[in-house]
Amino acid sequence: MEKYGAFKRNFDFSGLSPLEAQKMLGYVELMNQCMDRAMQNGDPSDEIMIFLSEIGEELRAARAYIFQLNEKQLYDNTYEWCAPGVASERATLQDMPRGDLGSPFARAFRENSGYYISDMAAFKETDPMLYEVFSRQELRSLVLCPFYFETDLVGFVGVDEPKDMSLALPVMQIASSHMSGLLQRSFYVEKGASADSVTNLCSVTAFRHHVAYELAEIKANPGLKLDLVHFDISNFKFFNKEHGLKAGDELLKRLAQVISQEVGSPWLVRSVADHFYALIPDSKVDQAIRNVHDAIIGDEAFGASIRAGIYPLSASDQQVSFAMDRARIAANNAVGNYRNYYCRYEEKMEADLTLANYLLSHIDEAVAKGWMTSAAAFRL
C-alpha cells in the first residue's frame, strides 16, 4: 500500500476474505438501520452522529467528521465525533475555501474517488501548503471520501488517525455512499419538507435529491424496480377558467391527497401548476394509477380526470431531470379519456417529440424554400 493516494469510492466485496466480507456487511446493515430510524423519527442528525461514532470507534480514530458545502460554496465542518481526550475542531473549521483541500484531493473528488494519507511526512513533497494545514492540526494520517447529491459534489466524510488504514478505506467507501442518503434527509428537515403552500407536499429540491438517492440504490441493487410517475389534470387550464383559481387550488389539494394515500410515502411533489411526480414500486404502479383516476373522476365536486405517465428508473439513468422529463412525455402521450389515461415511456416517444419540435421550429424555412405549402404548415 502506498503512503498516500486516491482510491475508488465503489466498494467491491470480491477481494475480501469471508471474515472481512462479513464485517463489511455489518457496516452496510448499520447504515441501513440508521436510515430506517432517521425516516421514522424525523431526526437524521442523531443517526449521523451515531454512525460517525461507530466508524470512529471501530477504526480507533481520533476524529470522524463530515464537511458540507454551504450556500457560499465554502466547506463547513457540520458533524464531528472525537475520541476521548481529543479536542474538537468543528468550531474553527467553518467557511473553509475549497482550495484548502489542494490539488490531489480536488482531482480525486472530481474522479469520484477518495484520498488517503498514511504517512504525513511522506506527503510533504506532494503538496507542501496542504501539508502545513494538516501539520498545524498535528495529523499523521487521514482518509477522506466525497459524497454527491445527483452528480454534484456536496461534501466529504473523513477520519483522522485511523489505526488500521487497510480497514479504513473500505469502511469509508461504504460510509460515503450511504451517508449521502442520511445527509439528504437532514437537508430536508433543516430546509423544511413542506415547500408547496397549496398542497403542503415536499419541495422539488427534496424530491429530486431523494430520486437521486433511489437511483444510487438501484445501481447497487439492480433487482429494485421503482417507477417515476407523472400525474396531471386533463384540461386544467379550462377548469380554472370555468370554476376559478380557488376551485383549481382545491382540486390540486384533492389530487395531492388521493395520490398520497395511494403512494403511501412522503415522496410526492407538485413541480408546477397541475404537474405532480411520485415514486411508486413497479409492482403496484398500475393499480395505484387506476385508483387515483377512479377517485378523481368519481368525485362529483370537481368532475375532473387525470393523465399519468410511467418512467421505470434504471441503473443507466444519470440525471433526475431526464427521468422526470420522460415521465412527463409518457403522460403527454396518454389520450386523457376514461379508457386511455396512462401509459409507459417508450424511446419512440422522445424521438417523435424531438422530430415534432424540429419541424415546428423550421416551418418558416420549409415554406420559404418550397419544401411545404403554407396550408400544410397551418395543419401542423
mmCIF file of N, CA, C and O in Angstrom, residues 196 199 201-202 207 227-234 250-281 284-285 287-297 299 305-309 331 341:
data_model
loop_
_atom_site.group_PDB
_atom_site.id
_atom_site.type_symbol
_atom_site.label_atom_id
_atom_site.label_comp_id
_atom_site.label_asym_id
_atom_site.label_seq_id
_atom_site.Cartn_x
_atom_site.Cartn_y
_atom_site.Cartn_z
ATOM 1 N N ASP A 196 -44.471 23.427 -0.693
ATOM 2 C CA ASP A 196 -45.572 23.810 -1.569
ATOM 3 C C ASP A 196 -46.726 24.328 -0.720
ATOM 4 O O ASP A 196 -47.370 23.569 0.009
ATOM 5 N N THR A 199 -50.398 22.529 -1.668
ATOM 6 C CA THR A 199 -50.665 21.123 -1.362
ATOM 7 C C THR A 199 -49.972 20.619 -0.100
ATOM 8 O O THR A 199 -50.250 19.513 0.354
ATOM 9 N N LEU A 201 -46.995 19.596 0.104
ATOM 10 C CA LEU A 201 -46.105 18.498 -0.245
ATOM 11 C C LEU A 201 -44.651 18.936 -0.127
ATOM 12 O O LEU A 201 -44.351 20.119 0.056
ATOM 13 N N CYS A 202 -43.723 17.986 -0.269
ATOM 14 C CA CYS A 202 -42.303 18.288 -0.142
ATOM 15 C C CYS A 202 -41.836 19.188 -1.284
ATOM 16 O O CYS A 202 -42.512 19.338 -2.307
ATOM 17 N N PHE A 207 -37.431 16.357 -3.332
ATOM 18 C CA PHE A 207 -37.864 15.210 -4.139
ATOM 19 C C PHE A 207 -36.755 14.777 -5.095
ATOM 20 O O PHE A 207 -36.468 13.578 -5.230
ATOM 21 N N ASP A 227 -40.698 3.044 -10.164
ATOM 22 C CA ASP A 227 -41.147 3.890 -11.263
ATOM 23 C C ASP A 227 -41.322 5.338 -10.819
ATOM 24 O O ASP A 227 -41.780 5.595 -9.699
ATOM 25 N N LEU A 228 -40.950 6.243 -11.704
ATOM 26 C CA LEU A 228 -41.240 7.661 -11.519
ATOM 27 C C LEU A 228 -42.497 7.958 -12.331
ATOM 28 O O LEU A 228 -42.532 7.717 -13.543
ATOM 29 N N VAL A 229 -43.537 8.440 -11.664
ATOM 30 C CA VAL A 229 -44.841 8.623 -12.308
ATOM 31 C C VAL A 229 -45.214 10.108 -12.325
ATOM 32 O O VAL A 229 -45.102 10.792 -11.300
ATOM 33 N N HIS A 230 -45.612 10.579 -13.488
ATOM 34 C CA HIS A 230 -46.098 11.945 -13.647
ATOM 35 C C HIS A 230 -47.623 11.924 -13.732
ATOM 36 O O HIS A 230 -48.207 11.147 -14.482
ATOM 37 N N PHE A 231 -48.267 12.770 -12.926
ATOM 38 C CA PHE A 231 -49.710 12.947 -12.976
ATOM 39 C C PHE A 231 -50.022 14.386 -13.381
ATOM 40 O O PHE A 231 -49.332 15.316 -12.941
ATOM 41 N N ASP A 232 -51.070 14.578 -14.167
ATOM 42 C CA ASP A 232 -51.613 15.920 -14.344
ATOM 43 C C ASP A 232 -53.121 15.826 -14.556
ATOM 44 O O ASP A 232 -53.673 14.729 -14.705
ATOM 45 N N ILE A 233 -53.777 16.959 -14.525
ATOM 46 C CA ILE A 233 -55.231 17.025 -14.639
ATOM 47 C C ILE A 233 -55.585 17.396 -16.069
ATOM 48 O O ILE A 233 -55.072 18.385 -16.612
ATOM 49 N N SER A 234 -56.430 16.605 -16.683
ATOM 50 C CA SER A 234 -56.836 16.878 -18.060
ATOM 51 C C SER A 234 -57.563 18.223 -18.143
ATOM 52 O O SER A 234 -58.476 18.496 -17.353
ATOM 53 N N GLU A 250 -58.335 23.876 -4.838
ATOM 54 C CA GLU A 250 -58.995 22.796 -4.096
ATOM 55 C C GLU A 250 -58.857 21.469 -4.846
ATOM 56 O O GLU A 250 -58.683 20.413 -4.225
ATOM 57 N N LEU A 251 -58.928 21.529 -6.177
ATOM 58 C CA LEU A 251 -58.733 20.314 -6.965
ATOM 59 C C LEU A 251 -57.306 19.799 -6.828
ATOM 60 O O LEU A 251 -57.073 18.590 -6.718
ATOM 61 N N LEU A 252 -56.328 20.708 -6.825
ATOM 62 C CA LEU A 252 -54.935 20.311 -6.630
ATOM 63 C C LEU A 252 -54.741 19.639 -5.276
ATOM 64 O O LEU A 252 -54.043 18.619 -5.161
ATOM 65 N N LYS A 253 -55.351 20.211 -4.228
ATOM 66 C CA LYS A 253 -55.246 19.614 -2.893
ATOM 67 C C LYS A 253 -55.864 18.223 -2.872
ATOM 68 O O LYS A 253 -55.334 17.299 -2.252
ATOM 69 N N ARG A 254 -57.019 18.080 -3.544
ATOM 70 C CA ARG A 254 -57.686 16.785 -3.583
ATOM 71 C C ARG A 254 -56.834 15.747 -4.301
ATOM 72 O O ARG A 254 -56.686 14.615 -3.838
ATOM 73 N N LEU A 255 -56.226 16.135 -5.443
ATOM 74 C CA LEU A 255 -55.375 15.204 -6.173
ATOM 75 C C LEU A 255 -54.156 14.817 -5.341
ATOM 76 O O LEU A 255 -53.764 13.648 -5.303
ATOM 77 N N ALA A 256 -53.556 15.792 -4.668
ATOM 78 C CA ALA A 256 -52.404 15.504 -3.806
ATOM 79 C C ALA A 256 -52.786 14.508 -2.715
ATOM 80 O O ALA A 256 -52.025 13.578 -2.403
ATOM 81 N N GLN A 257 -53.964 14.698 -2.129
ATOM 82 C CA GLN A 257 -54.428 13.810 -1.071
ATOM 83 C C GLN A 257 -54.626 12.387 -1.592
ATOM 84 O O GLN A 257 -54.187 11.414 -0.968
ATOM 85 N N VAL A 258 -55.250 12.259 -2.754
ATOM 86 C CA VAL A 258 -55.529 10.939 -3.319
ATOM 87 C C VAL A 258 -54.229 10.213 -3.692
ATOM 88 O O VAL A 258 -54.039 9.034 -3.368
ATOM 89 N N ILE A 259 -53.322 10.924 -4.375
ATOM 90 C CA ILE A 259 -52.059 10.284 -4.764
ATOM 91 C C ILE A 259 -51.283 9.872 -3.521
ATOM 92 O O ILE A 259 -50.730 8.771 -3.452
ATOM 93 N N SER A 260 -51.235 10.749 -2.526
ATOM 94 C CA SER A 260 -50.501 10.453 -1.290
ATOM 95 C C SER A 260 -51.034 9.196 -0.625
ATOM 96 O O SER A 260 -50.268 8.355 -0.126
ATOM 97 N N GLN A 261 -52.351 9.048 -0.590
ATOM 98 C CA GLN A 261 -52.953 7.852 0.003
ATOM 99 C C GLN A 261 -52.546 6.596 -0.756
ATOM 100 O O GLN A 261 -52.280 5.556 -0.151
ATOM 101 N N GLU A 262 -52.483 6.699 -2.063
ATOM 102 C CA GLU A 262 -52.132 5.534 -2.872
ATOM 103 C C GLU A 262 -50.641 5.215 -2.809
ATOM 104 O O GLU A 262 -50.251 4.058 -2.777
ATOM 105 N N VAL A 263 -49.807 6.256 -2.804
ATOM 106 C CA VAL A 263 -48.359 6.044 -2.784
ATOM 107 C C VAL A 263 -47.903 5.545 -1.418
ATOM 108 O O VAL A 263 -47.028 4.688 -1.311
ATOM 109 N N GLY A 264 -48.475 6.116 -0.354
ATOM 110 C CA GLY A 264 -48.126 5.679 0.997
ATOM 111 C C GLY A 264 -46.733 6.066 1.440
ATOM 112 O O GLY A 264 -46.127 5.391 2.275
ATOM 113 N N SER A 265 -46.178 7.135 0.885
ATOM 114 C CA SER A 265 -44.860 7.626 1.291
ATOM 115 C C SER A 265 -44.830 9.137 1.111
ATOM 116 O O SER A 265 -45.685 9.699 0.417
ATOM 117 N N PRO A 266 -43.859 9.838 1.727
ATOM 118 C CA PRO A 266 -43.798 11.293 1.578
ATOM 119 C C PRO A 266 -43.240 11.760 0.251
ATOM 120 O O PRO A 266 -43.213 12.963 -0.020
ATOM 121 N N TRP A 267 -42.804 10.818 -0.612
ATOM 122 C CA TRP A 267 -42.102 11.233 -1.828
ATOM 123 C C TRP A 267 -43.063 11.462 -2.982
ATOM 124 O O TRP A 267 -43.177 10.686 -3.919
ATOM 125 N N LEU A 268 -43.772 12.568 -2.837
ATOM 126 C CA LEU A 268 -44.703 13.078 -3.836
ATOM 127 C C LEU A 268 -44.500 14.580 -3.912
ATOM 128 O O LEU A 268 -44.338 15.242 -2.882
ATOM 129 N N VAL A 269 -44.487 15.138 -5.118
ATOM 130 C CA VAL A 269 -44.209 16.565 -5.262
ATOM 131 C C VAL A 269 -45.086 17.153 -6.356
ATOM 132 O O VAL A 269 -45.455 16.465 -7.313
ATOM 133 N N ARG A 270 -45.459 18.418 -6.175
ATOM 134 C CA ARG A 270 -46.081 19.191 -7.257
ATOM 135 C C ARG A 270 -45.013 20.128 -7.780
ATOM 136 O O ARG A 270 -44.566 21.037 -7.084
ATOM 137 N N SER A 271 -44.583 19.916 -9.017
ATOM 138 C CA SER A 271 -43.478 20.716 -9.553
ATOM 139 C C SER A 271 -43.944 22.101 -9.977
ATOM 140 O O SER A 271 -43.296 23.106 -9.679
ATOM 141 N N VAL A 272 -45.080 22.174 -10.666
ATOM 142 C CA VAL A 272 -45.640 23.450 -11.113
ATOM 143 C C VAL A 272 -47.068 23.192 -11.573
ATOM 144 O O VAL A 272 -47.389 22.089 -12.040
ATOM 145 N N ALA A 273 -47.934 24.187 -11.420
ATOM 146 C CA ALA A 273 -49.328 24.092 -11.884
ATOM 147 C C ALA A 273 -49.952 22.780 -11.411
ATOM 148 O O ALA A 273 -50.009 22.513 -10.216
ATOM 149 N N ASP A 274 -50.401 21.938 -12.370
ATOM 150 C CA ASP A 274 -51.060 20.677 -12.009
ATOM 151 C C ASP A 274 -50.155 19.469 -12.240
ATOM 152 O O ASP A 274 -50.634 18.341 -12.337
ATOM 153 N N HIS A 275 -48.850 19.686 -12.317
ATOM 154 C CA HIS A 275 -47.907 18.602 -12.600
ATOM 155 C C HIS A 275 -47.367 18.003 -11.302
ATOM 156 O O HIS A 275 -46.680 18.677 -10.533
ATOM 157 N N PHE A 276 -47.669 16.729 -11.070
ATOM 158 C CA PHE A 276 -47.233 16.003 -9.884
ATOM 159 C C PHE A 276 -46.296 14.864 -10.289
ATOM 160 O O PHE A 276 -46.446 14.284 -11.374
ATOM 161 N N TYR A 277 -45.351 14.555 -9.405
ATOM 162 C CA TYR A 277 -44.484 13.396 -9.596
ATOM 163 C C TYR A 277 -44.500 12.560 -8.324
ATOM 164 O O TYR A 277 -44.524 13.104 -7.210
ATOM 165 N N ALA A 278 -44.461 11.225 -8.505
ATOM 166 C CA ALA A 278 -44.443 10.318 -7.363
ATOM 167 C C ALA A 278 -43.542 9.132 -7.680
ATOM 168 O O ALA A 278 -43.365 8.758 -8.847
ATOM 169 N N LEU A 279 -42.961 8.554 -6.637
ATOM 170 C CA LEU A 279 -42.201 7.315 -6.765
ATOM 171 C C LEU A 279 -43.084 6.166 -6.303
ATOM 172 O O LEU A 279 -43.591 6.181 -5.181
ATOM 173 N N ILE A 280 -43.252 5.158 -7.162
ATOM 174 C CA ILE A 280 -44.142 4.044 -6.858
ATOM 175 C C ILE A 280 -43.446 2.735 -7.256
ATOM 176 O O ILE A 280 -42.892 2.645 -8.363
ATOM 177 N N PRO A 281 -43.458 1.714 -6.394
ATOM 178 C CA PRO A 281 -42.898 0.412 -6.785
ATOM 179 C C PRO A 281 -43.579 -0.105 -8.057
ATOM 180 O O PRO A 281 -44.797 0.033 -8.226
ATOM 181 N N LYS A 284 -46.775 -2.129 -8.035
ATOM 182 C CA LYS A 284 -48.008 -1.501 -7.558
ATOM 183 C C LYS A 284 -48.482 -0.347 -8.441
ATOM 184 O O LYS A 284 -49.545 0.223 -8.207
ATOM 185 N N VAL A 285 -47.682 -0.006 -9.451
ATOM 186 C CA VAL A 285 -47.921 1.259 -10.147
ATOM 187 C C VAL A 285 -49.229 1.277 -10.926
ATOM 188 O O VAL A 285 -49.975 2.271 -10.891
ATOM 189 N N GLN A 287 -52.089 -0.411 -10.528
ATOM 190 C CA GLN A 287 -53.266 -0.340 -9.668
ATOM 191 C C GLN A 287 -53.352 1.013 -8.979
ATOM 192 O O GLN A 287 -54.447 1.576 -8.824
ATOM 193 N N ALA A 288 -52.197 1.572 -8.566
ATOM 194 C CA ALA A 288 -52.199 2.878 -7.899
ATOM 195 C C ALA A 288 -52.746 3.958 -8.830
ATOM 196 O O ALA A 288 -53.566 4.800 -8.421
ATOM 197 N N ILE A 289 -52.311 3.958 -10.082
ATOM 198 C CA ILE A 289 -52.796 4.964 -11.047
ATOM 199 C C ILE A 289 -54.292 4.784 -11.295
ATOM 200 O O ILE A 289 -55.047 5.771 -11.344
ATOM 201 N N ARG A 290 -54.723 3.547 -11.439
ATOM 202 C CA ARG A 290 -56.156 3.308 -11.655
ATOM 203 C C ARG A 290 -56.982 3.810 -10.476
ATOM 204 O O ARG A 290 -58.060 4.408 -10.656
ATOM 205 N N ASN A 291 -56.476 3.579 -9.263
ATOM 206 C CA ASN A 291 -57.200 4.036 -8.077
ATOM 207 C C ASN A 291 -57.279 5.555 -8.007
ATOM 208 O O ASN A 291 -58.304 6.129 -7.636
ATOM 209 N N VAL A 292 -56.167 6.222 -8.371
ATOM 210 C CA VAL A 292 -56.159 7.690 -8.378
ATOM 211 C C VAL A 292 -57.157 8.202 -9.410
ATOM 212 O O VAL A 292 -57.956 9.111 -9.131
ATOM 213 N N HIS A 293 -57.115 7.642 -10.588
ATOM 214 C CA HIS A 293 -58.025 8.062 -11.661
ATOM 215 C C HIS A 293 -59.482 7.886 -11.249
ATOM 216 O O HIS A 293 -60.302 8.804 -11.391
ATOM 217 N N ASP A 294 -59.826 6.703 -10.692
ATOM 218 C CA ASP A 294 -61.222 6.427 -10.328
ATOM 219 C C ASP A 294 -61.701 7.355 -9.213
ATOM 220 O O ASP A 294 -62.852 7.790 -9.213
ATOM 221 N N ALA A 295 -60.780 7.668 -8.260
ATOM 222 C CA ALA A 295 -61.168 8.553 -7.156
ATOM 223 C C ALA A 295 -61.441 9.968 -7.652
ATOM 224 O O ALA A 295 -62.397 10.617 -7.213
ATOM 225 N N ILE A 296 -60.622 10.465 -8.570
ATOM 226 C CA ILE A 296 -60.788 11.839 -9.061
ATOM 227 C C ILE A 296 -61.993 11.944 -9.988
ATOM 228 O O ILE A 296 -62.821 12.863 -9.862
ATOM 229 N N ILE A 297 -62.128 11.007 -10.916
ATOM 230 C CA ILE A 297 -63.236 11.103 -11.875
ATOM 231 C C ILE A 297 -64.572 10.825 -11.186
ATOM 232 O O ILE A 297 -65.629 11.266 -11.635
ATOM 233 N N ASP A 299 -65.288 11.893 -8.152
ATOM 234 C CA ASP A 299 -65.565 12.957 -7.186
ATOM 235 C C ASP A 299 -66.444 14.010 -7.862
ATOM 236 O O ASP A 299 -65.975 14.816 -8.670
ATOM 237 N N SER A 305 -60.660 14.663 -14.564
ATOM 238 C CA SER A 305 -59.972 13.402 -14.823
ATOM 239 C C SER A 305 -58.470 13.661 -14.886
ATOM 240 O O SER A 305 -58.039 14.815 -14.986
ATOM 241 N N ILE A 306 -57.694 12.594 -14.828
ATOM 242 C CA ILE A 306 -56.235 12.747 -14.813
ATOM 243 C C ILE A 306 -55.591 11.989 -15.955
ATOM 244 O O ILE A 306 -56.187 11.115 -16.579
ATOM 245 N N ARG A 307 -54.327 12.347 -16.241
ATOM 246 C CA ARG A 307 -53.457 11.569 -17.108
ATOM 247 C C ARG A 307 -52.232 11.190 -16.288
ATOM 248 O O ARG A 307 -51.882 11.882 -15.324
ATOM 249 N N ALA A 308 -51.570 10.104 -16.673
ATOM 250 C CA ALA A 308 -50.359 9.695 -15.961
ATOM 251 C C ALA A 308 -49.371 9.072 -16.933
ATOM 252 O O ALA A 308 -49.756 8.452 -17.926
ATOM 253 N N GLY A 309 -48.090 9.265 -16.637
ATOM 254 C CA GLY A 309 -47.018 8.652 -17.420
ATOM 255 C C GLY A 309 -46.048 7.944 -16.512
ATOM 256 O O GLY A 309 -45.701 8.457 -15.435
ATOM 257 N N ALA A 331 -46.840 10.796 -20.041
ATOM 258 C CA ALA A 331 -48.178 11.302 -19.705
ATOM 259 C C ALA A 331 -48.778 12.065 -20.874
ATOM 260 O O ALA A 331 -49.981 11.963 -21.152
ATOM 261 N N TYR A 341 -55.851 6.668 -20.117
ATOM 262 C CA TYR A 341 -55.412 7.834 -19.348
ATOM 263 C C TYR A 341 -53.992 7.690 -18.799
ATOM 264 O O TYR A 341 -53.509 8.581 -18.110
#
